Short mmCIF file of C-alpha atoms in Angstrom, two decimals:
data_model
loop_
_atom_site.label_atom_id
_atom_site.label_comp_id
_atom_site.label_asym_id
_atom_site.label_seq_id
_atom_site.Cartn_x
_atom_site.Cartn_y
_atom_site.Cartn_z
CA UNK A 126 0.07 -0.06 -0.37
CA UNK A 127 0.98 3.52 -0.67
CA UNK A 128 1.05 4.44 2.93
CA UNK A 129 3.85 1.59 3.84
CA UNK A 130 6.90 2.40 5.90
CA UNK A 131 5.83 5.34 6.62
CA UNK A 132 4.44 7.29 9.59
CA UNK A 133 0.39 7.50 9.51
CA UNK A 134 -1.39 9.86 11.31
CA UNK A 135 -4.55 9.01 12.56
CA UNK A 136 -7.24 9.08 15.37
CA UNK A 137 -7.58 7.13 18.66
CA UNK A 138 -9.16 7.62 21.87
CA UNK A 139 -6.35 7.97 24.44
CA UNK A 140 -6.59 7.95 27.92
CA UNK A 141 -3.55 10.05 30.06
CA UNK A 142 -4.93 9.73 32.91
CA UNK A 143 -6.35 6.63 35.11
CA UNK A 144 -10.07 7.33 35.71
CA UNK A 145 -10.85 10.49 33.53
CA UNK A 146 -12.62 10.80 30.59
CA UNK A 147 -10.66 9.18 27.36
CA UNK A 148 -10.00 12.01 24.89
CA UNK A 149 -9.20 11.80 20.89
CA UNK A 150 -6.19 12.79 19.63
CA UNK A 151 -4.54 12.82 16.14
CA UNK A 152 -2.01 10.17 16.68
CA UNK A 153 1.46 9.53 14.67
CA UNK A 154 1.41 5.30 13.76
CA UNK A 155 4.61 4.12 13.12
CA UNK A 156 5.67 1.61 10.56
CA UNK A 157 6.26 -2.02 12.08
CA UNK A 158 9.42 -3.04 12.98
CA UNK A 159 10.58 -6.89 12.17
CA UNK A 160 7.44 -9.30 13.09
CA UNK A 161 5.75 -6.43 13.70
CA UNK A 162 2.49 -5.68 11.46
CA UNK A 163 0.41 -2.06 11.16
CA UNK A 164 -3.63 -3.09 11.14
CA UNK A 165 -6.11 -0.36 9.90
CA UNK A 166 -8.76 -1.14 12.98
CA UNK A 167 -12.54 -1.44 11.57
CA UNK A 168 -14.36 -2.26 14.33
CA UNK A 169 -13.09 -2.19 18.12
CA UNK A 170 -15.31 -3.21 21.09
CA UNK A 171 -15.28 -2.35 24.53
CA UNK A 172 -14.39 -5.00 27.44
CA UNK A 173 -14.64 -3.92 30.57
CA UNK A 174 -10.98 -5.45 31.12
CA UNK A 175 -10.18 -2.29 29.11
CA UNK A 176 -12.72 0.12 31.73
CA UNK A 177 -10.66 -2.24 34.58
CA UNK A 178 -7.09 -0.80 33.61
CA UNK A 179 -8.57 2.75 32.59
CA UNK A 180 -9.21 3.23 36.60
CA UNK A 181 -5.71 1.74 37.28
CA UNK A 182 -7.24 0.73 41.06
CA UNK A 183 -4.36 -1.28 42.71
CA UNK A 184 -2.40 -1.93 39.39
CA UNK A 185 0.28 0.06 38.06
CA UNK A 186 -0.28 3.19 36.30
CA UNK A 187 0.95 3.42 32.52
CA UNK A 188 -0.48 5.93 31.23
CA UNK A 189 -0.64 7.89 28.28
CA UNK A 190 -2.48 5.46 27.08
CA UNK A 191 -4.21 3.82 24.05
CA UNK A 192 -6.52 1.06 25.57
CA UNK A 193 -8.81 -1.71 23.46
CA UNK A 194 -8.18 -5.42 22.94
CA UNK A 195 -10.97 -6.89 20.61
CA UNK A 196 -11.44 -5.80 17.23
CA UNK A 197 -10.78 -6.55 13.96
CA UNK A 198 -9.44 -4.99 11.03
CA UNK A 199 -7.37 -5.65 8.02
CA UNK A 200 -3.50 -5.53 7.27
CA UNK A 201 -2.10 -2.12 6.15
CA UNK A 202 1.60 -3.01 6.80
CA UNK A 203 4.26 -6.23 7.88
CA UNK A 204 7.37 -5.74 8.88
CA UNK A 205 10.80 -7.83 8.56
CA UNK A 206 10.55 -11.41 8.69
CA UNK A 207 6.35 -11.08 9.10
CA UNK A 208 5.29 -13.95 5.85
CA UNK A 209 2.23 -15.33 6.84
CA UNK A 210 0.66 -12.27 6.72
CA UNK A 211 0.79 -9.76 3.21
CA UNK A 212 -1.92 -6.72 3.33
CA UNK A 213 -5.37 -7.04 2.79
CA UNK A 214 -5.62 -10.18 5.05
CA UNK A 215 -8.41 -10.09 7.84
CA UNK A 216 -7.46 -10.45 10.95
CA UNK A 217 -8.06 -10.30 14.49
CA UNK A 218 -5.63 -9.28 17.41
CA UNK A 219 -5.02 -11.75 20.21
CA UNK A 220 -3.64 -10.59 23.52
CA UNK A 221 -2.29 -13.71 24.61
CA UNK A 222 -0.02 -14.29 21.26
CA UNK A 223 1.63 -17.59 20.39
CA UNK A 224 5.91 -16.91 19.57
CA UNK A 225 5.37 -20.77 18.10
CA UNK A 226 8.67 -22.66 19.29
CA UNK A 227 8.66 -21.97 23.35
CA UNK A 228 7.92 -24.66 25.60
CA UNK A 229 4.46 -23.05 26.15
CA UNK A 230 3.96 -22.85 22.42
CA UNK A 231 4.98 -26.44 22.05
CA UNK A 232 2.56 -27.55 24.63
CA UNK A 233 -1.01 -29.01 24.33
CA UNK A 234 -1.60 -28.04 28.13
CA UNK A 235 -1.08 -24.28 27.89
CA UNK A 236 -0.95 -21.25 25.72
CA UNK A 237 0.84 -19.30 28.54
CA UNK A 238 3.61 -17.94 25.67
CA UNK A 239 7.09 -16.93 27.08
CA UNK A 240 7.28 -14.17 24.89
CA UNK A 241 4.06 -12.98 24.26
CA UNK A 242 1.79 -13.67 27.43
CA UNK A 243 -0.45 -10.74 28.99
CA UNK A 244 2.07 -8.40 30.46
CA UNK A 245 -0.18 -5.32 31.18
CA UNK A 246 2.34 -3.85 32.50
CA UNK A 247 4.18 -3.35 29.26
CA UNK A 248 3.41 -0.24 27.30
CA UNK A 249 6.33 -0.74 24.63
CA UNK A 250 6.81 -3.29 21.62
CA UNK A 251 9.10 -6.25 22.48
CA UNK A 252 11.69 -5.62 19.61
CA UNK A 253 13.65 -2.70 20.86
CA UNK A 254 11.14 -1.13 24.03
CA UNK A 255 9.66 2.06 22.09
CA UNK A 256 5.55 2.81 21.67
CA UNK A 257 4.73 2.72 17.40
CA UNK A 258 2.58 5.88 19.01
CA UNK A 259 3.48 9.54 19.57
CA UNK A 260 1.78 12.87 19.43
CA UNK A 261 3.78 15.47 18.84
CA UNK A 262 7.01 13.55 19.05
CA UNK A 263 5.84 12.18 23.02
CA UNK A 264 5.21 8.53 23.94
CA UNK A 265 1.88 7.19 24.19
CA UNK A 266 1.55 3.32 25.51
CA UNK A 267 0.38 0.57 23.86
CA UNK A 268 -2.36 -1.65 25.87
CA UNK A 269 -1.86 -5.53 26.48
CA UNK A 270 0.09 -5.33 23.12
CA UNK A 271 -2.82 -4.54 20.81
CA UNK A 272 -3.85 -0.86 21.66
CA UNK A 273 -7.42 -0.72 19.76
CA UNK A 274 -9.02 2.53 20.15
CA UNK A 275 -6.86 3.46 17.24
CA UNK A 276 -7.58 3.75 13.76
CA UNK A 277 -3.99 2.25 13.01
CA UNK A 278 -2.16 0.05 15.07
CA UNK A 279 0.49 -2.28 15.06
CA UNK A 280 1.21 -5.51 17.30
CA UNK A 281 3.05 -8.16 17.11
CA UNK A 282 2.50 -10.86 14.16
CA UNK A 283 2.17 -13.62 16.91
CA UNK A 284 -0.89 -11.85 18.41
CA UNK A 285 -2.92 -11.74 15.06
CA UNK A 286 -5.42 -14.12 13.79
CA UNK A 287 -6.18 -14.15 10.20
CA UNK A 288 -9.41 -15.10 9.51
CA UNK A 289 -12.20 -15.46 6.79
CA UNK A 290 -12.38 -12.43 4.97
CA UNK A 291 -16.08 -13.65 4.52
CA UNK A 292 -16.59 -13.19 7.97
CA UNK A 293 -18.51 -10.09 9.56
CA UNK A 294 -15.83 -7.93 11.12
CA UNK A 295 -18.54 -5.77 13.49
CA UNK A 296 -18.98 -8.99 15.03
CA UNK A 297 -16.06 -11.50 14.69
CA UNK A 298 -14.30 -8.85 16.20
CA UNK A 299 -16.22 -10.66 19.83
CA UNK A 300 -14.06 -13.17 19.12
CA UNK A 301 -10.39 -11.03 20.01
CA UNK A 302 -11.77 -11.48 23.41
CA UNK A 303 -14.87 -12.04 25.26
CA UNK A 304 -15.91 -15.54 23.44
CA UNK A 305 -13.70 -17.06 22.92
CA UNK A 306 -12.17 -16.39 26.05
CA UNK A 307 -15.24 -17.99 27.54
CA UNK A 308 -15.66 -20.61 25.20
CA UNK A 309 -12.48 -21.61 25.48
CA UNK A 310 -12.22 -22.08 29.54
CA UNK A 311 -15.18 -24.13 29.10
CA UNK A 312 -14.12 -26.53 26.32
CA UNK A 313 -9.97 -26.18 26.57
CA UNK A 314 -9.81 -25.76 30.36
CA UNK A 315 -13.15 -27.18 32.34
CA UNK A 316 -14.31 -29.92 30.29
CA UNK A 317 -17.18 -31.09 31.06
CA UNK A 318 -18.12 -34.17 30.29
CA UNK A 319 -22.29 -34.98 28.39
CA UNK A 320 -24.48 -35.09 31.52
CA UNK A 321 -22.34 -33.28 33.88
CA UNK A 322 -23.72 -29.94 35.79
CA UNK A 323 -22.34 -27.01 34.91
CA UNK A 324 -21.94 -23.49 37.06
CA UNK A 325 -21.33 -20.07 35.51
CA UNK A 326 -20.64 -17.30 37.71
CA UNK A 327 -20.99 -13.78 35.84
CA UNK A 328 -23.44 -13.47 32.65
CA UNK A 329 -21.81 -11.10 30.56
CA UNK A 330 -20.57 -11.54 27.87
CA UNK A 331 -17.78 -13.92 28.75
CA UNK A 332 -19.55 -15.76 31.09
CA UNK A 333 -22.65 -16.18 28.13
CA UNK A 334 -20.02 -17.49 25.87
CA UNK A 335 -18.28 -20.34 29.09
CA UNK A 336 -22.36 -21.43 29.13
CA UNK A 337 -22.35 -21.70 25.29
CA UNK A 338 -19.77 -24.33 26.04
CA UNK A 339 -21.28 -26.20 28.51
CA UNK A 340 -24.22 -26.48 26.14
CA UNK A 341 -22.44 -27.81 23.42
CA UNK A 342 -21.06 -30.12 25.68
CA UNK A 343 -24.30 -31.64 26.60
CA UNK A 344 -24.45 -30.71 30.65
CA UNK A 345 -27.45 -31.77 31.97
CA UNK A 346 -27.84 -28.77 34.05
CA UNK A 347 -26.16 -24.99 33.77
CA UNK A 348 -26.64 -22.89 36.86
CA UNK A 349 -26.09 -18.78 36.00
CA UNK A 350 -25.08 -17.18 38.72
CA UNK A 351 -25.28 -13.18 38.91
CA UNK A 352 -26.41 -10.26 40.88
CA UNK A 353 -28.97 -8.97 37.73
CA UNK A 354 -31.70 -10.82 37.56
CA UNK A 355 -32.14 -9.40 34.02
CA UNK A 356 -29.74 -11.76 32.54
CA UNK A 357 -31.79 -14.58 33.41
CA UNK A 358 -33.94 -14.54 30.27
CA UNK A 359 -30.82 -13.73 28.07
CA UNK A 360 -28.47 -16.73 29.90
CA UNK A 361 -31.47 -19.19 28.86
CA UNK A 362 -30.65 -18.94 25.24
CA UNK A 363 -26.97 -20.25 25.87
CA UNK A 364 -28.32 -23.05 27.38
CA UNK A 365 -29.05 -21.89 30.85
CA UNK A 366 -31.61 -24.24 32.97
CA UNK A 367 -31.19 -22.98 36.45
CA UNK A 368 -30.61 -19.72 38.03
CA UNK A 369 -29.40 -18.72 41.27
CA UNK A 370 -28.88 -14.50 42.82
CA UNK A 371 -26.41 -14.52 45.83
CA UNK A 372 -29.17 -11.12 46.88
CA UNK A 373 -31.89 -13.74 47.36
CA UNK A 374 -29.73 -16.07 49.96
CA UNK A 375 -29.22 -15.31 53.26
CA UNK A 376 -26.62 -18.39 52.96
CA UNK A 377 -23.59 -18.15 51.37
CA UNK A 378 -24.58 -18.67 47.28
CA UNK A 379 -21.71 -22.00 46.76
CA UNK A 380 -23.95 -23.01 49.69
CA UNK A 381 -27.11 -22.68 47.93
CA UNK A 382 -26.43 -23.98 45.03
CA UNK A 383 -24.50 -27.47 46.97
CA UNK A 384 -27.70 -28.27 48.69
CA UNK A 385 -29.20 -27.86 45.19
CA UNK A 386 -27.32 -30.79 43.37
CA UNK A 387 -26.77 -32.30 45.60
CA UNK A 388 -23.79 -32.17 46.32
CA UNK A 389 -21.64 -30.17 44.45
CA UNK A 390 -21.36 -29.03 40.72
CA UNK A 391 -18.89 -31.86 38.50
CA UNK A 392 -17.52 -27.98 36.79
CA UNK A 393 -17.72 -24.15 37.22
CA UNK A 394 -16.25 -21.23 35.13
CA UNK A 395 -15.94 -17.63 37.04
CA UNK A 396 -16.30 -15.18 34.58
CA UNK A 397 -16.44 -12.28 36.85
CA UNK A 398 -12.80 -11.47 38.72
CA UNK A 399 -14.52 -10.94 41.86
CA UNK A 400 -12.41 -12.98 44.93
CA UNK A 401 -15.72 -13.76 46.01
CA UNK A 402 -17.20 -15.10 43.32
CA UNK A 403 -13.99 -17.16 42.60
CA UNK A 404 -13.97 -18.62 46.12
CA UNK A 405 -17.71 -19.65 45.64
CA UNK A 406 -17.25 -21.08 42.08
CA UNK A 407 -14.10 -22.71 43.49
CA UNK A 408 -16.38 -24.48 47.00
CA UNK A 409 -19.25 -25.08 45.19
CA UNK A 410 -17.79 -28.18 42.97
CA UNK A 411 -18.37 -31.54 44.08
CA UNK A 412 -15.72 -33.23 45.96
CA UNK A 413 -13.81 -36.06 44.44
CA UNK A 414 -14.09 -34.82 41.08
CA UNK A 415 -14.70 -31.69 40.84
CA UNK A 416 -13.11 -28.68 39.13
CA UNK A 417 -13.56 -24.86 39.05
CA UNK A 418 -11.87 -22.54 36.43
CA UNK A 419 -10.84 -19.08 37.02
CA UNK A 420 -11.41 -16.20 34.59
CA UNK A 421 -12.03 -13.47 35.75
CA UNK A 422 -8.85 -10.81 36.16
CA UNK A 423 -8.81 -10.13 40.05
CA UNK A 424 -7.53 -6.67 41.39
CA UNK A 425 -4.16 -7.10 43.34
CA UNK A 426 -5.18 -6.48 47.45
CA UNK A 427 -8.36 -9.33 47.13
CA UNK A 428 -6.61 -12.48 48.87
CA UNK A 429 -8.37 -16.43 48.21
CA UNK A 430 -9.41 -17.79 50.82
CA UNK A 431 -10.97 -21.46 51.30
CA UNK A 432 -10.43 -24.02 54.24
CA UNK A 433 -7.57 -26.39 53.40
CA UNK A 434 -9.77 -29.29 53.48
CA UNK A 435 -11.67 -28.04 50.29
CA UNK A 436 -8.50 -29.14 48.32
CA UNK A 437 -8.92 -32.39 48.74
#
């Protein structure tokens, strides 16, 4: 393309300070360096993780910063060494990338790449420790290696997934984070067997995707747990058979679930980031074979506290 190798000026929503409204700015986006691609972002979604790190409560504040990590776009240009993508490819940014060479990438048991795993404190590119965004020469930091709240962004090639160009980017952009996170947590980590009972804590986009995974697995009963009763009807479309609102009970919700399932659920998937919900999810699984998968990202201060006997 005509812009290849050149700095692109475009609009981006910049977070200058924690909790302060984002500001639409004209930013300069440098060309991609070795093993990087520059992507024209056509659609970006708002994930609660963006809000969480924008608030920066109890976290390392990295500002000014361009947030965003759930999006769909088209490759504008590629850097040296990139062979698997070419300009014009339709892609999704992926905040947990794959170098395809480390022990984690070579293992079927993990996707926590040594090079490209999540690093919320890093606001620069791996290759040279510099950001690709500037405003009047002032560095603007990246977020999760993606920074999709910009019309153009630069991403390591290992954090980009090529998709079918026929797929509607305004819809499949949700596969960039929420849907794949929840669905994968159930299908690839919890791995419920047909006929099992599954509890899903938190019925947002990630939780509903996790619930869909339970439905696809043939769960006989799917218990949705949320503080918002309005989410029950939507959850029914994803296989929810029972709904529990912790506020409706005087005892801990894990005790309620253990009683209603005669000993606990076979699998629990927590999708809130709330430490109390994590504990509830862990303590509501059946002894002997129950598995709890914690998907949410907790603040730094909370402590996961449970009795050691629960691990038996």
